[in-house]
XYZ file of C-alpha atoms in Angstrom:
293
model
C -23.472 38.971 -23.451
C -25.165 36.961 -20.679
C -26.886 34.734 -23.266
C -23.532 34.033 -24.929
C -22.137 32.860 -21.585
C -25.156 30.607 -21.040
C -24.710 29.073 -24.496
C -20.982 28.438 -23.913
C -21.685 26.774 -20.561
C -24.477 24.691 -22.080
C -22.286 23.463 -24.923
C -19.471 22.701 -22.532
C -21.725 20.593 -20.330
C -23.300 18.954 -23.375
C -19.853 17.990 -24.606
C -19.108 16.280 -21.295
C -22.386 14.366 -21.386
C -21.774 13.235 -24.957
C -18.215 12.099 -24.289
C -19.233 10.189 -21.158
C -22.247 8.676 -22.837
C -22.488 5.018 -21.903
C -22.834 3.754 -25.484
C -19.861 5.834 -26.606
C -17.694 4.451 -23.803
C -18.821 0.901 -24.521
C -17.772 1.174 -28.162
C -14.474 2.659 -27.063
C -13.516 0.118 -24.396
C -15.319 -3.200 -25.003
C -12.387 -4.510 -27.054
C -10.235 -4.547 -23.910
C -12.516 -7.027 -22.130
C -12.223 -9.991 -24.516
C -15.964 -10.326 -24.944
C -16.823 -10.047 -21.246
C -19.651 -7.561 -21.761
C -21.009 -7.791 -18.209
C -17.686 -6.821 -16.665
C -17.259 -4.001 -19.172
C -20.737 -2.648 -18.421
C -20.157 -2.882 -14.673
C -16.921 -0.901 -14.807
C -18.078 1.711 -17.307
C -21.080 2.750 -15.237
C -18.715 3.155 -12.276
C -16.421 5.261 -14.477
C -19.301 7.611 -15.302
C -20.269 7.803 -11.637
C -16.705 8.489 -10.490
C -16.160 11.098 -13.192
C -19.284 12.993 -12.169
C -18.271 12.952 -8.495
C -14.805 14.359 -9.266
C -15.617 16.802 -12.043
C -16.248 19.925 -9.949
C -13.033 19.757 -7.944
C -10.952 19.016 -11.039
C -12.558 21.882 -12.913
C -11.586 24.620 -10.429
C -8.064 25.084 -11.912
C -6.343 24.504 -8.559
C -5.576 20.837 -9.119
C -2.382 19.973 -11.015
C -1.484 16.478 -9.784
C -3.847 13.600 -8.977
C -3.372 10.110 -7.545
C -6.128 7.500 -7.777
C -5.857 4.698 -5.233
C -7.271 1.426 -6.504
C -7.167 2.480 -10.142
C -7.755 -1.035 -11.507
C -8.142 -0.958 -15.290
C -7.271 2.738 -15.551
C -10.504 3.494 -17.405
C -11.450 6.355 -15.095
C -7.958 7.832 -15.236
C -8.025 7.643 -19.013
C -11.330 9.507 -19.224
C -10.257 12.114 -16.684
C -7.068 12.789 -18.610
C -9.033 13.114 -21.846
C -11.069 15.933 -20.283
C -8.378 17.528 -18.113
C -5.265 17.413 -20.276
C -3.441 19.987 -18.125
C -3.543 17.739 -15.033
C -1.033 14.975 -14.305
C -2.744 11.699 -13.344
C -1.232 8.663 -11.627
C -2.763 5.469 -10.339
C -1.967 2.980 -7.618
C -3.152 -0.622 -7.591
C -1.681 -3.759 -5.979
C -3.604 -6.185 -8.245
C -4.190 -8.453 -5.260
C -6.367 -11.535 -5.044
C -10.050 -10.874 -4.459
C -10.262 -8.730 -7.574
C -10.095 -9.311 -11.289
C -6.617 -8.800 -12.563
C -7.030 -5.558 -14.467
C -3.335 -5.022 -15.012
C -3.404 -6.181 -18.639
C -6.085 -3.619 -19.524
C -4.342 -0.774 -17.701
C -1.041 -1.540 -19.415
C -2.700 -1.441 -22.833
C -4.366 1.874 -22.052
C -1.092 3.349 -20.776
C 0.769 2.222 -23.880
C -1.868 3.349 -26.383
C -2.728 6.685 -24.791
C 0.350 7.622 -22.748
C -2.001 9.630 -20.526
C -1.325 8.227 -17.047
C 0.857 5.821 -15.103
C -0.252 3.118 -12.643
C 2.117 2.007 -9.890
C 1.890 -1.669 -8.952
C 1.747 -1.279 -5.170
C -0.624 -0.831 -2.245
C -0.855 2.586 -0.614
C 0.792 1.200 2.537
C 3.882 0.145 0.517
C 3.908 3.151 -1.792
C 7.109 5.069 -1.134
C 7.388 8.245 -3.120
C 8.495 11.754 -2.222
C 6.096 13.306 -4.721
C 3.065 15.098 -3.262
C -0.384 15.425 -4.854
C -3.077 18.101 -4.911
C -5.801 15.467 -4.974
C -5.973 11.829 -3.943
C -9.170 9.886 -4.515
C -10.602 6.394 -4.336
C -13.941 5.053 -5.559
C -15.229 1.846 -3.946
C -11.774 0.980 -2.629
C -11.765 2.081 1.024
C -13.840 -0.926 2.096
C -11.044 -3.198 0.834
C -8.308 -1.457 2.854
C -7.047 -3.613 5.730
C -6.041 -0.795 8.079
C -8.059 2.425 7.821
C -5.997 4.581 10.234
C -2.803 3.623 8.401
C -4.432 4.367 5.040
C -5.594 7.806 6.161
C -2.200 8.723 7.597
C -0.353 7.551 4.504
C -2.587 9.518 2.153
C -2.128 12.641 4.292
C 1.637 12.305 3.874
C 1.190 12.074 0.105
C -0.873 15.273 -0.045
C 0.491 18.746 -0.667
C -0.383 21.505 1.750
C -4.110 22.279 1.319
C -4.455 19.018 -0.635
C -7.651 16.973 -0.617
C -8.368 13.261 -0.249
C -11.793 12.113 -1.469
C -13.013 8.698 -0.311
C -16.185 7.317 -1.893
C -17.310 3.986 -0.475
C -20.086 1.972 1.202
C -21.085 2.998 4.723
C -21.448 -0.137 6.834
C -23.313 1.648 9.612
C -26.234 0.610 7.441
C -26.425 -3.228 7.574
C -26.059 -3.953 3.884
C -23.165 -5.313 1.799
C -23.428 -4.052 -1.819
C -20.807 -6.327 -3.434
C -22.745 -9.438 -2.472
C -26.133 -7.702 -2.112
C -26.641 -9.200 1.348
C -27.876 -7.911 4.717
C -25.251 -7.769 7.458
C -26.328 -9.880 10.429
C -24.657 -8.638 13.665
C -21.082 -8.916 12.329
C -18.972 -10.179 9.426
C -18.398 -13.706 10.796
C -22.043 -14.373 11.586
C -23.099 -12.991 8.212
C -20.657 -15.354 6.502
C -21.885 -18.364 8.450
C -25.473 -17.606 7.392
C -24.767 -16.700 3.762
C -21.683 -18.850 3.128
C -23.205 -20.582 0.116
C -24.201 -17.323 -1.601
C -20.857 -15.639 -0.846
C -18.811 -18.534 -2.217
C -21.081 -18.805 -5.252
C -20.652 -15.083 -6.008
C -16.849 -15.284 -5.706
C -16.724 -18.324 -7.992
C -18.974 -16.687 -10.579
C -17.045 -13.401 -10.641
C -13.629 -15.032 -10.087
C -13.092 -12.622 -7.201
C -11.828 -15.246 -4.756
C -11.133 -13.774 -1.321
C -13.360 -10.735 -1.848
C -15.425 -11.336 1.296
C -12.369 -12.070 3.421
C -10.766 -8.804 2.300
C -13.699 -6.527 3.167
C -13.238 -4.058 6.020
C -16.762 -3.330 7.246
C -16.091 -0.103 9.151
C -18.872 2.445 8.965
C -19.021 6.227 9.108
C -19.018 6.337 12.935
C -15.759 4.399 13.257
C -14.145 6.440 10.486
C -15.205 9.687 12.171
C -13.674 8.510 15.440
C -10.368 7.813 13.702
C -10.394 11.296 12.159
C -11.376 13.065 15.383
C -8.814 11.174 17.473
C -6.088 12.391 15.109
C -7.510 15.909 14.799
C -7.861 15.585 11.026
C -9.974 18.099 9.103
C -12.843 16.450 7.221
C -16.383 16.834 5.920
C -19.006 14.460 4.545
C -20.917 15.205 1.373
C -24.427 14.260 2.477
C -25.874 15.051 -0.936
C -24.328 11.793 -2.154
C -27.562 10.196 -0.923
C -29.633 11.987 -3.543
C -27.171 11.168 -6.318
C -27.078 7.479 -5.417
C -30.873 7.298 -5.327
C -30.956 9.012 -8.707
C -28.425 6.484 -9.979
C -30.699 3.597 -8.994
C -33.394 5.083 -11.241
C -31.192 6.064 -14.201
C -28.311 3.561 -14.262
C -29.777 0.262 -15.520
C -26.548 -1.685 -15.005
C -26.195 -0.441 -11.422
C -29.868 -1.214 -10.754
C -29.445 -4.773 -12.052
C -26.316 -5.230 -9.949
C -28.116 -4.256 -6.749
C -31.023 -6.568 -7.533
C -33.736 -6.775 -4.885
C -32.134 -3.931 -2.901
C -32.626 -1.604 -5.887
C -36.267 -2.680 -6.195
C -36.856 -1.897 -2.522
C -35.129 1.460 -2.970
C -37.393 2.402 -5.881
C -40.539 1.340 -4.026
C -39.375 3.206 -0.927
C -38.704 6.321 -2.960
C -42.171 6.297 -4.531
C -43.748 5.854 -1.089
C -41.421 8.502 0.415
C -40.151 5.900 2.879
C -36.573 6.973 2.114
C -37.396 10.446 3.488
C -38.684 8.890 6.719
C -35.673 6.572 7.035
C -32.794 8.887 6.175
C -34.158 12.386 6.867
C -36.561 11.987 9.792
C -35.273 8.888 11.616
C -31.630 9.702 10.667
C -30.853 6.104 9.753
C -27.350 6.039 8.185
C -27.341 6.014 4.410
C -25.488 2.966 3.012
C -23.019 5.040 1.009
C -20.686 7.905 1.878
C -18.407 10.502 0.372
C -15.684 11.628 2.751
C -13.532 14.694 2.027
C -10.302 14.972 4.033
C -8.330 18.209 3.885
C -4.691 18.675 4.812
């Protein structure tokens, strides 16, 4: 009997791996990107990452309604719905400047699959009486203008015992992953030093205003906001190990992070990462925050 259970679990996990296989997803979604393979690759690897980070909580049978904030193209929502057909998924995205306009892709996915709905609004302007079991955002929190307002608004949108998962860069570590630049003292000084590279990146990616829209709060400031408002929260510190593993296994992510990824790999081989993040307690440049209502 025990072997039968092991086999069932193995096949179930194997099915997930196969369906979220990068090549499979690329064949499935490349047509939506009008030949822009780099953008497709970038987003698909983030879809796989986001899916893996959310899988356990969605698989516990307690979640019935989900809202993704900053849902963009809707690719992640579409994959989540394909694997969790009993859960209702909604998205929220303002399609503001500083980002690619993903609305066309999300509308096609909604129409073809009828699996989710994306509201064209920011969380601050999202007025709805509906409550959700789970709210999540992946690489969105750093683009939010007002973090206390965002946290309070998401709490209002949660059901009792609901959960808000925020996955984003941690700017207590002086590194900006969108532009792959070190942070020098503050945002303004960093811009004055790296103005040429920042403007060049925005022109190349057509993400005009991306730098201006970044909110570089780190874990310490976020914790203060949560403590001041007596909000229940935890941090998933194991995200560090999963991000380091991603640098080794995710070729697209590694290429995106450039020299920073190379340093990470060298540091890992030399065990410098253990000294930095475990012994010296230097903040890791990425965080996963779990807020509970």
